[in-house]
PDB file of C-alpha atoms in Angstrom:
ATOM      1  CA  MET A   1     165.563 -58.717  51.580  1.00 49.00           C
ATOM      2  CA  GLY A   2     168.211 -55.987  52.687  1.00 54.00           C
ATOM      3  CA  LYS A   3     170.817 -58.396  52.238  1.00 53.00           C
ATOM      4  CA  PHE A   4     169.575 -59.815  49.749  1.00 58.00           C
ATOM      5  CA  ALA A   5     169.011 -57.069  47.735  1.00 60.00           C
ATOM      6  CA  ARG A   6     172.616 -55.887  48.520  1.00 55.00           C
ATOM      7  CA  SER A   7     173.964 -58.732  47.349  1.00 57.00           C
ATOM      8  CA  TRP A   8     172.402 -58.808  43.658  1.00 63.00           C
ATOM      9  CA  ALA A   9     173.493 -54.624  43.240  1.00 63.00           C
ATOM     10  CA  LEU A  10     176.978 -56.501  44.302  1.00 63.00           C
ATOM     11  CA  MET A  11     176.557 -58.911  41.495  1.00 69.00           C
ATOM     12  CA  LYS A  12     175.557 -56.401  39.205  1.00 72.00           C
ATOM     13  CA  ALA A  13     178.353 -53.797  39.607  1.00 71.00           C
ATOM     14  CA  SER A  14     180.905 -56.851  39.920  1.00 74.00           C
ATOM     15  CA  ALA A  15     179.425 -58.485  36.454  1.00 77.00           C
ATOM     16  CA  GLY A  16     180.096 -54.813  34.798  1.00 80.00           C
ATOM     17  CA  VAL A  17     183.665 -56.052  35.048  1.00 81.00           C
ATOM     18  CA  LEU A  18     183.318 -58.716  33.795  1.00 84.00           C
ATOM     19  CA  ARG A  19     181.334 -58.381  31.148  1.00 85.00           C
ATOM     20  CA  SER A  20     184.572 -55.129  30.447  1.00 84.00           C
ATOM     21  CA  ASP A  21     186.931 -58.366  30.453  1.00 85.00           C
ATOM     22  CA  LYS A  22     185.244 -61.621  29.677  1.00 88.00           C
ATOM     23  CA  SER A  23     188.689 -62.918  29.544  1.00 90.00           C
ATOM     24  CA  LEU A  24     188.633 -63.489  33.385  1.00 92.00           C
ATOM     25  CA  LEU A  25     186.790 -66.532  33.381  1.00 93.00           C
ATOM     26  CA  VAL A  26     190.030 -67.646  31.735  1.00 95.00           C
ATOM     27  CA  PHE A  27     191.436 -68.144  35.061  1.00 95.00           C
ATOM     28  CA  PRO A  28     189.118 -69.955  37.195  1.00 94.00           C
ATOM     29  CA  LEU A  29     188.802 -72.117  34.138  1.00 95.00           C
ATOM     30  CA  LEU A  30     192.243 -72.975  34.182  1.00 95.00           C
ATOM     31  CA  SER A  31     192.561 -73.613  37.810  1.00 94.00           C
ATOM     32  CA  GLY A  32     189.760 -76.228  37.592  1.00 93.00           C
ATOM     33  CA  ILE A  33     191.374 -77.627  35.087  1.00 94.00           C
ATOM     34  CA  CYS A  34     194.228 -77.753  36.940  1.00 94.00           C
ATOM     35  CA  SER A  35     191.839 -78.930  40.043  1.00 92.00           C
ATOM     36  CA  LEU A  36     191.216 -81.842  38.338  1.00 92.00           C
ATOM     37  CA  VAL A  37     194.495 -82.833  36.883  1.00 92.00           C
ATOM     38  CA  VAL A  38     195.528 -82.704  40.804  1.00 91.00           C
ATOM     39  CA  MET A  39     192.928 -84.479  42.400  1.00 89.00           C
ATOM     40  CA  ALA A  40     193.427 -87.148  39.108  1.00 86.00           C
ATOM     41  CA  SER A  41     197.201 -87.692  40.216  1.00 86.00           C
ATOM     42  CA  PHE A  42     196.467 -88.107  43.818  1.00 83.00           C
ATOM     43  CA  LEU A  43     193.848 -90.989  43.372  1.00 81.00           C
ATOM     44  CA  ILE A  44     196.337 -93.031  41.907  1.00 76.00           C
ATOM     45  CA  PRO A  45     198.506 -93.410  45.200  1.00 71.00           C
ATOM     46  CA  VAL A  46     195.223 -93.242  47.636  1.00 67.00           C
ATOM     47  CA  ALA A  47     193.895 -96.827  45.393  1.00 66.00           C
ATOM     48  CA  SER A  48     197.443 -98.062  45.601  1.00 64.00           C
ATOM     49  CA  MET A  49     197.364 -97.663  49.492  1.00 59.00           C
ATOM     50  CA  THR A  50     193.349 -98.830  49.805  1.00 56.00           C
ATOM     51  CA  MET A  51     194.227-102.055  47.886  1.00 57.00           C
ATOM     52  CA  GLU A  52     198.234-102.618  49.294  1.00 51.00           C
ATOM     53  CA  GLY A  53     195.977-102.060  52.925  1.00 51.00           C
ATOM     54  CA  GLU A  54     193.288-104.895  51.942  1.00 50.00           C
ATOM     55  CA  ARG A  55     195.645-107.249  50.255  1.00 50.00           C
ATOM     56  CA  LEU A  56     197.755-107.002  53.786  1.00 48.00           C
ATOM     57  CA  GLY A  57     194.498-107.004  55.840  1.00 47.00           C
ATOM     58  CA  VAL A  58     195.562-103.372  57.287  1.00 47.00           C
ATOM     59  CA  HIS A  59     192.302-101.979  58.792  1.00 49.00           C
ATOM     60  CA  TYR A  60     192.712 -98.165  60.967  1.00 47.00           C
ATOM     61  CA  ARG A  61     190.036 -98.377  63.409  1.00 48.00           C
ATOM     62  CA  HIS A  62     191.528 -95.277  65.429  1.00 51.00           C
ATOM     63  CA  GLY A  63     191.669 -92.960  62.105  1.00 56.00           C
ATOM     64  CA  LEU A  64     193.842 -92.259  59.055  1.00 63.00           C
ATOM     65  CA  SER A  65     197.304 -93.515  59.059  1.00 69.00           C
ATOM     66  CA  THR A  66     200.246 -91.360  59.196  1.00 76.00           C
ATOM     67  CA  ALA A  67     201.084 -92.074  55.282  1.00 76.00           C
ATOM     68  CA  SER A  68     197.379 -90.851  54.587  1.00 77.00           C
ATOM     69  CA  TRP A  69     197.869 -87.936  56.687  1.00 82.00           C
ATOM     70  CA  THR A  70     200.897 -87.255  55.200  1.00 86.00           C
ATOM     71  CA  LEU A  71     199.029 -87.927  51.704  1.00 86.00           C
ATOM     72  CA  LEU A  72     196.684 -85.661  52.666  1.00 86.00           C
ATOM     73  CA  PHE A  73     198.384 -82.669  53.645  1.00 91.00           C
ATOM     74  CA  GLY A  74     200.361 -82.873  50.216  1.00 90.00           C
ATOM     75  CA  PHE A  75     196.916 -83.250  48.668  1.00 91.00           C
ATOM     76  CA  TYR A  76     195.676 -80.009  50.498  1.00 91.00           C
ATOM     77  CA  LEU A  77     199.348 -78.335  49.672  1.00 94.00           C
ATOM     78  CA  VAL A  78     198.856 -78.385  45.558  1.00 94.00           C
ATOM     79  CA  GLN A  79     195.686 -77.685  45.492  1.00 94.00           C
ATOM     80  CA  TYR A  80     195.620 -74.880  47.624  1.00 95.00           C
ATOM     81  CA  PHE A  81     198.378 -73.105  45.868  1.00 97.00           C
ATOM     82  CA  VAL A  82     196.926 -74.246  42.365  1.00 96.00           C
ATOM     83  CA  ILE A  83     193.639 -72.190  43.135  1.00 95.00           C
ATOM     84  CA  PHE A  84     196.061 -69.374  45.130  1.00 96.00           C
ATOM     85  CA  PHE A  85     198.203 -68.605  42.053  1.00 97.00           C
ATOM     86  CA  PHE A  86     194.926 -68.217  39.425  1.00 97.00           C
ATOM     87  CA  ASN A  87     192.935 -66.169  41.689  1.00 96.00           C
ATOM     88  CA  THR A  88     196.192 -64.412  42.473  1.00 96.00           C
ATOM     89  CA  ALA A  89     196.373 -63.958  39.066  1.00 96.00           C
ATOM     90  CA  LEU A  90     192.700 -62.913  38.239  1.00 95.00           C
ATOM     91  CA  ALA A  91     192.865 -60.343  41.433  1.00 93.00           C
ATOM     92  CA  GLY A  92     196.336 -58.251  39.622  1.00 93.00           C
ATOM     93  CA  VAL A  93     193.976 -58.059  36.460  1.00 92.00           C
ATOM     94  CA  ALA A  94     190.896 -56.815  38.100  1.00 90.00           C
ATOM     95  CA  LEU A  95     192.998 -54.741  39.587  1.00 89.00           C
ATOM     96  CA  LYS A  96     194.192 -53.122  36.733  1.00 88.00           C
ATOM     97  CA  ARG A  97     190.582 -53.423  35.502  1.00 86.00           C
ATOM     98  CA  LEU A  98     189.497 -51.202  38.448  1.00 82.00           C
ATOM     99  CA  ARG A  99     192.165 -48.676  37.902  1.00 82.00           C
ATOM    100  CA  GLY A 100     191.045 -48.021  34.013  1.00 81.00           C
ATOM    101  CA  GLU A 101     193.883 -50.263  32.677  1.00 84.00           C
ATOM    102  CA  GLU A 102     194.241 -52.441  30.552  1.00 84.00           C
ATOM    103  CA  ALA A 103     195.585 -55.849  31.529  1.00 85.00           C
ATOM    104  CA  SER A 104     195.249 -59.643  29.776  1.00 90.00           C
ATOM    105  CA  VAL A 105     195.705 -62.979  30.592  1.00 92.00           C
ATOM    106  CA  SER A 106     198.946 -63.167  30.376  1.00 93.00           C
ATOM    107  CA  GLU A 107     199.793 -59.936  32.690  1.00 94.00           C
ATOM    108  CA  GLY A 108     197.957 -61.817  35.400  1.00 94.00           C
ATOM    109  CA  LEU A 109     199.496 -64.891  34.905  1.00 95.00           C
ATOM    110  CA  ALA A 110     203.048 -63.720  34.639  1.00 95.00           C
ATOM    111  CA  LEU A 111     202.080 -61.674  38.296  1.00 95.00           C
ATOM    112  CA  ALA A 112     201.331 -64.928  39.681  1.00 95.00           C
ATOM    113  CA  GLY A 113     204.366 -66.011  38.341  1.00 95.00           C
ATOM    114  CA  SER A 114     206.331 -63.367  40.252  1.00 94.00           C
ATOM    115  CA  ARG A 115     205.112 -64.043  43.651  1.00 95.00           C
ATOM    116  CA  ILE A 116     204.848 -67.903  43.115  1.00 95.00           C
ATOM    117  CA  GLY A 117     206.948 -68.213  46.409  1.00 95.00           C
ATOM    118  CA  ALA A 118     204.705 -66.362  48.476  1.00 95.00           C
ATOM    119  CA  ILE A 119     201.608 -68.287  46.542  1.00 96.00           C
ATOM    120  CA  PHE A 120     203.259 -71.054  48.168  1.00 97.00           C
ATOM    121  CA  GLY A 121     204.233 -69.891  51.315  1.00 96.00           C
ATOM    122  CA  TYR A 122     200.194 -69.045  51.958  1.00 96.00           C
ATOM    123  CA  ALA A 123     199.544 -72.477  50.825  1.00 96.00           C
ATOM    124  CA  LEU A 124     200.958 -74.347  53.184  1.00 96.00           C
ATOM    125  CA  ILE A 125     199.776 -72.220  55.634  1.00 95.00           C
ATOM    126  CA  ALA A 126     196.319 -72.895  54.352  1.00 94.00           C
ATOM    127  CA  ALA A 127     197.015 -77.039  54.134  1.00 94.00           C
ATOM    128  CA  THR A 128     198.273 -76.955  57.425  1.00 94.00           C
ATOM    129  CA  VAL A 129     195.254 -74.768  59.036  1.00 93.00           C
ATOM    130  CA  GLY A 130     193.185 -77.395  57.472  1.00 90.00           C
ATOM    131  CA  LEU A 131     194.851 -80.451  57.879  1.00 90.00           C
ATOM    132  CA  LEU A 132     194.651 -79.418  61.609  1.00 89.00           C
ATOM    133  CA  LEU A 133     191.130 -78.152  61.228  1.00 87.00           C
ATOM    134  CA  ARG A 134     190.406 -82.245  59.343  1.00 84.00           C
ATOM    135  CA  MET A 135     192.657 -83.712  62.931  1.00 84.00           C
ATOM    136  CA  VAL A 136     190.322 -81.971  64.705  1.00 83.00           C
ATOM    137  CA  GLN A 137     186.961 -83.138  63.088  1.00 79.00           C
ATOM    138  CA  GLU A 138     188.479 -86.453  63.478  1.00 76.00           C
ATOM    139  CA  ARG A 139     188.658 -86.782  67.212  1.00 78.00           C
ATOM    140  CA  LEU A 140     185.512 -85.170  68.155  1.00 77.00           C
ATOM    141  CA  GLY A 141     183.058 -86.196  66.153  1.00 71.00           C
ATOM    142  CA  LEU A 142     179.818 -84.508  65.857  1.00 76.00           C
ATOM    143  CA  ILE A 143     181.415 -81.571  67.916  1.00 77.00           C
ATOM    144  CA  GLY A 144     184.638 -81.402  65.897  1.00 72.00           C
ATOM    145  CA  ARG A 145     182.450 -80.474  63.218  1.00 80.00           C
ATOM    146  CA  PHE A 146     180.875 -77.655  64.896  1.00 82.00           C
ATOM    147  CA  ILE A 147     183.794 -76.439  66.011  1.00 81.00           C
ATOM    148  CA  VAL A 148     186.184 -77.084  62.972  1.00 83.00           C
ATOM    149  CA  GLY A 149     182.958 -75.215  61.132  1.00 84.00           C
ATOM    150  CA  LEU A 150     183.554 -72.097  63.626  1.00 86.00           C
ATOM    151  CA  ILE A 151     187.217 -71.670  62.797  1.00 87.00           C
ATOM    152  CA  GLY A 152     186.554 -72.020  59.162  1.00 85.00           C
ATOM    153  CA  LEU A 153     184.372 -69.567  59.515  1.00 81.00           C
ATOM    154  CA  ALA A 154     186.803 -67.026  61.464  1.00 83.00           C
ATOM    155  CA  TRP A 155     189.592 -68.152  59.093  1.00 87.00           C
ATOM    156  CA  THR A 156     187.849 -67.383  56.029  1.00 84.00           C
ATOM    157  CA  VAL A 157     187.170 -64.144  57.119  1.00 80.00           C
ATOM    158  CA  ALA A 158     190.760 -63.189  58.394  1.00 84.00           C
ATOM    159  CA  THR A 159     191.927 -64.240  54.730  1.00 89.00           C
ATOM    160  CA  PHE A 160     189.497 -62.605  52.388  1.00 86.00           C
ATOM    161  CA  LEU A 161     191.871 -60.360  51.236  1.00 88.00           C
ATOM    162  CA  VAL A 162     195.162 -62.123  51.231  1.00 93.00           C
ATOM    163  CA  VAL A 163     195.187 -63.150  47.823  1.00 94.00           C
ATOM    164  CA  PRO A 164     194.253 -59.288  46.315  1.00 93.00           C
ATOM    165  CA  VAL A 165     197.520 -58.339  49.108  1.00 94.00           C
ATOM    166  CA  LEU A 166     199.600 -60.588  47.370  1.00 95.00           C
ATOM    167  CA  ALA A 167     198.548 -59.274  43.673  1.00 94.00           C
ATOM    168  CA  GLY A 168     199.011 -55.751  44.722  1.00 90.00           C
ATOM    169  CA  GLU A 169     201.211 -55.512  47.340  1.00 89.00           C
ATOM    170  CA  GLY A 170     204.564 -58.473  46.585  1.00 82.00           C
ATOM    171  CA  VAL A 171     204.616 -59.287  51.076  1.00 90.00           C
ATOM    172  CA  GLY A 172     205.062 -62.305  52.544  1.00 93.00           C
ATOM    173  CA  PRO A 173     202.400 -65.061  53.092  1.00 93.00           C
ATOM    174  CA  VAL A 174     202.167 -64.352  56.803  1.00 94.00           C
ATOM    175  CA  ASP A 175     202.660 -60.388  56.474  1.00 94.00           C
ATOM    176  CA  ALA A 176     199.936 -61.257  53.777  1.00 94.00           C
ATOM    177  CA  VAL A 177     197.366 -63.010  56.150  1.00 93.00           C
ATOM    178  CA  LYS A 178     198.297 -59.661  58.616  1.00 92.00           C
ATOM    179  CA  ARG A 179     197.607 -57.382  56.160  1.00 91.00           C
ATOM    180  CA  SER A 180     194.154 -59.165  55.211  1.00 90.00           C
ATOM    181  CA  VAL A 181     192.917 -58.553  58.881  1.00 87.00           C
ATOM    182  CA  GLU A 182     194.122 -55.116  59.350  1.00 86.00           C
ATOM    183  CA  LEU A 183     192.481 -53.769  56.384  1.00 83.00           C
ATOM    184  CA  LEU A 184     189.060 -55.971  57.689  1.00 77.00           C
ATOM    185  CA  ARG A 185     188.939 -54.561  60.619  1.00 72.00           C
ATOM    186  CA  ARG A 186     190.055 -51.294  60.015  1.00 64.00           C
ATOM    187  CA  THR A 187     186.794 -51.086  57.391  1.00 56.00           C
ATOM    188  CA  TRP A 188     184.493 -53.283  57.925  1.00 57.00           C
ATOM    189  CA  GLY A 189     184.617 -55.461  61.140  1.00 48.00           C
ATOM    190  CA  GLU A 190     184.100 -59.081  61.070  1.00 37.00           C
ATOM    191  CA  ASN A 191     180.786 -59.572  59.554  1.00 45.00           C
ATOM    192  CA  LEU A 192     182.419 -59.862  56.188  1.00 55.00           C
ATOM    193  CA  ILE A 193     180.214 -63.368  55.009  1.00 52.00           C
ATOM    194  CA  GLY A 194     176.574 -62.451  56.800  1.00 46.00           C
ATOM    195  CA  ASN A 195     177.055 -59.196  55.104  1.00 55.00           C
ATOM    196  CA  ALA A 196     178.008 -60.101  51.552  1.00 64.00           C
ATOM    197  CA  GLY A 197     175.546 -62.551  50.511  1.00 70.00           C
ATOM    198  CA  LEU A 198     177.050 -63.214  46.971  1.00 74.00           C
ATOM    199  CA  SER A 199     176.477 -66.815  47.800  1.00 77.00           C
ATOM    200  CA  VAL A 200     172.691 -67.436  48.620  1.00 79.00           C
ATOM    201  CA  VAL A 201     172.117 -65.062  45.155  1.00 80.00           C
ATOM    202  CA  PHE A 202     174.384 -68.051  42.637  1.00 84.00           C
ATOM    203  CA  GLY A 203     172.906 -70.215  45.341  1.00 87.00           C
ATOM    204  CA  LEU A 204     169.395 -69.206  44.637  1.00 90.00           C
ATOM    205  CA  ILE A 205     170.529 -69.680  40.431  1.00 90.00           C
ATOM    206  CA  GLY A 206     171.819 -72.661  41.544  1.00 90.00           C
ATOM    207  CA  PHE A 207     168.475 -73.854  42.521  1.00 92.00           C
ATOM    208  CA  LEU A 208     166.387 -72.342  39.860  1.00 93.00           C
ATOM    209  CA  LEU A 209     168.974 -73.786  37.037  1.00 91.00           C
ATOM    210  CA  ALA A 210     168.689 -77.173  38.846  1.00 92.00           C
ATOM    211  CA  LEU A 211     164.982 -77.285  38.586  1.00 93.00           C
ATOM    212  CA  VAL A 212     165.305 -76.395  35.025  1.00 92.00           C
ATOM    213  CA  SER A 213     167.587 -79.189  33.742  1.00 90.00           C
ATOM    214  CA  VAL A 214     165.888 -81.709  35.750  1.00 91.00           C
ATOM    215  CA  ALA A 215     162.771 -80.790  33.891  1.00 91.00           C
ATOM    216  CA  LEU A 216     165.166 -80.173  30.180  1.00 91.00           C
ATOM    217  CA  VAL A 217     166.888 -83.770  30.581  1.00 89.00           C
ATOM    218  CA  VAL A 218     163.276 -85.656  31.759  1.00 89.00           C
ATOM    219  CA  GLY A 219     161.221 -84.027  28.965  1.00 89.00           C
ATOM    220  CA  ALA A 220     164.804 -85.508  26.581  1.00 86.00           C
ATOM    221  CA  PHE A 221     165.203 -88.726  27.554  1.00 85.00           C
ATOM    222  CA  ALA A 222     161.184 -88.845  27.178  1.00 86.00           C
ATOM    223  CA  THR A 223     161.534 -88.624  23.699  1.00 85.00           C
ATOM    224  CA  GLN A 224     163.378 -92.150  23.967  1.00 80.00           C
ATOM    225  CA  SER A 225     166.111 -89.948  22.231  1.00 84.00           C
ATOM    226  CA  ILE A 226     169.479 -90.787  22.160  1.00 86.00           C
ATOM    227  CA  VAL A 227     170.531 -87.510  21.028  1.00 86.00           C
ATOM    228  CA  ALA A 228     168.590 -85.134  22.587  1.00 86.00           C
ATOM    229  CA  GLY A 229     169.366 -87.309  25.645  1.00 86.00           C
ATOM    230  CA  VAL A 230     173.220 -86.914  25.760  1.00 89.00           C
ATOM    231  CA  THR A 231     172.570 -83.016  23.888  1.00 90.00           C
ATOM    232  CA  ALA A 232     170.289 -82.243  27.028  1.00 90.00           C
ATOM    233  CA  VAL A 233     172.916 -83.458  29.899  1.00 91.00           C
ATOM    234  CA  ALA A 234     175.965 -81.671  27.798  1.00 92.00           C
ATOM    235  CA  ILE A 235     173.767 -78.135  28.231  1.00 92.00           C
ATOM    236  CA  VAL A 236     173.378 -78.805  31.732  1.00 92.00           C
ATOM    237  CA  VAL A 237     176.833 -79.302  32.209  1.00 93.00           C
ATOM    238  CA  SER A 238     177.305 -76.844  29.966  1.00 92.00           C
ATOM    239  CA  ALA A 239     175.393 -74.452  31.997  1.00 92.00           C
ATOM    240  CA  PHE A 240     176.392 -75.502  35.692  1.00 92.00           C
ATOM    241  CA  ILE A 241     180.470 -75.040  34.815  1.00 93.00           C
ATOM    242  CA  VAL A 242     179.452 -71.428  33.479  1.00 92.00           C
ATOM    243  CA  LEU A 243     177.838 -70.465  36.851  1.00 91.00           C
ATOM    244  CA  ALA A 244     180.939 -71.839  38.532  1.00 92.00           C
ATOM    245  CA  LEU A 245     183.134 -69.977  36.292  1.00 92.00           C
ATOM    246  CA  VAL A 246     180.931 -66.807  36.944  1.00 90.00           C
ATOM    247  CA  GLN A 247     181.091 -67.014  40.778  1.00 88.00           C
ATOM    248  CA  SER A 248     184.012 -67.227  40.653  1.00 89.00           C
ATOM    249  CA  SER A 249     185.119 -64.458  38.420  1.00 91.00           C
ATOM    250  CA  LEU A 250     182.900 -61.926  40.447  1.00 87.00           C
ATOM    251  CA  GLN A 251     184.204 -63.282  44.001  1.00 87.00           C
ATOM    252  CA  GLY A 252     188.158 -62.833  42.721  1.00 89.00           C
ATOM    253  CA  VAL A 253     187.076 -58.884  41.525  1.00 88.00           C
ATOM    254  CA  TYR A 254     184.437 -58.362  44.579  1.00 84.00           C
ATOM    255  CA  ALA A 255     187.977 -59.344  46.446  1.00 86.00           C
ATOM    256  CA  ALA A 256     189.934 -56.986  44.643  1.00 85.00           C
ATOM    257  CA  ALA A 257     187.515 -54.236  44.756  1.00 80.00           C
ATOM    258  CA  LEU A 258     187.148 -54.281  48.227  1.00 79.00           C
ATOM    259  CA  TYR A 259     191.147 -54.418  48.823  1.00 84.00           C
ATOM    260  CA  ARG A 260     191.260 -51.242  46.607  1.00 82.00           C
ATOM    261  CA  TYR A 261     188.468 -49.872  48.617  1.00 77.00           C
ATOM    262  CA  ALA A 262     190.419 -50.331  51.883  1.00 77.00           C
ATOM    263  CA  GLU A 263     193.547 -48.749  50.910  1.00 78.00           C
ATOM    264  CA  GLU A 264     192.544 -45.600  48.542  1.00 72.00           C
ATOM    265  CA  GLY A 265     188.562 -45.426  49.693  1.00 66.00           C
ATOM    266  CA  GLU A 266     187.238 -46.124  46.304  1.00 66.00           C
ATOM    267  CA  ALA A 267     186.448 -48.852  44.200  1.00 64.00           C
ATOM    268  CA  GLY A 268     186.132 -48.217  40.790  1.00 67.00           C
ATOM    269  CA  ALA A 269     184.256 -49.666  37.806  1.00 60.00           C
ATOM    270  CA  GLY A 270     181.242 -49.067  38.851  1.00 62.00           C
ATOM    271  CA  PHE A 271     181.422 -50.367  43.121  1.00 64.00           C
ATOM    272  CA  PRO A 272     179.458 -47.169  44.925  1.00 65.00           C
ATOM    273  CA  PRO A 273     181.840 -46.556  47.893  1.00 65.00           C
ATOM    274  CA  ALA A 274     178.111 -46.433  50.004  1.00 65.00           C
ATOM    275  CA  LEU A 275     177.245 -49.958  48.183  1.00 62.00           C
ATOM    276  CA  LEU A 276     180.244 -51.390  50.357  1.00 63.00           C
ATOM    277  CA  GLU A 277     179.673 -49.328  53.217  1.00 62.00           C
ATOM    278  CA  GLN A 278     176.408 -50.652  53.250  1.00 60.00           C
ATOM    279  CA  ALA A 279     177.330 -54.540  52.594  1.00 57.00           C
ATOM    280  CA  PHE A 280     179.931 -54.407  55.817  1.00 56.00           C
ATOM    281  CA  ARG A 281     179.565 -51.934  58.197  1.00 55.00           C
ATOM    282  CA  PRO A 282     181.371 -52.349  61.554  1.00 50.00           C
ATOM    283  CA  LYS A 283     180.069 -53.905  64.692  1.00 47.00           C
ATOM    284  CA  GLY A 284     178.371 -51.696  67.623  1.00 45.00           C
TER     285      GLY A 284
END
C-alpha cells in the first residue's frame, strides 16, 4: 500500500503537468502512428521471406536464419529510433514546462531533430542489446527467458534517464547512457523500477477499464443493434488508446522531472522533493 500510495501521488503530480499542457499527448500519439507504419513496412519482407521459404521447402529448425536476424535487427533499430525521437521531443517540452517556461509541439520536434544523430546512435545501441538478448533467449529457452528478464530489467534501470539527458544536455549516446547510470546511482540507487509503481497504477486502471469494456460491448451486442455494437467497440478502443497516451506522457514527464531533480535539486511543477526521495530510496 505504501508503494501504491506513492505511485498514486507521483501520477497525480505528473497529471498536473499534463493538464497544464495537453499537447504533450501529441508526442506518444505520433510515436504510435509511426511505429504502426514501421511494423506494417516490415511485415511485407517478412511475409515475402516466409512464402519464399515455403516455396523452396526451407525450414529453419535450429532457429532464425541470418537474413531473419538481420531483418529483426533492422526492425529494432527503426522502431527504437522512432520511439526515442518522439520521447526526446516530449522530454524537451516537459523540461521547459517544469522550469515554468512555455513550449510547443514544434519546439519539441525541433529539439529532437537537432539531436537526431545522438538519438540514432542510442537506437543502434538499444537495437544491439535487444538483438543479443533475443539470441540468448532463443538459444537457452526457459533459462534464457529468465536471464533475459534480469538483464532487461538492469538495462531499463540503467537507461531510464537517457532520453531526458539527450534532451537536456545534447551529449552523445554512449555519454548519455553513462550519465543516466551516474545520476541514478548518485541519487536513488537501483530501486528505480520497484518503487516507481506507475505501471502498477495503470495496470489497475487498465484492468478496471477492461471489465467495464466487456460489460459495455456485451450489453451493446445484446441489443442486436449493429450500430450499438460498433459504437461500443469504438468507445472501448478509444478509451484504451487514450489510456496508453496518458501513461506514456506521464512517464515522459516523470522521467524529465526525475532528471531535473537529480541535476538541480528540484523537480518543479508540483513535484515535492520529499516525494521523490521516498519513491527512490538508496539501497541500505
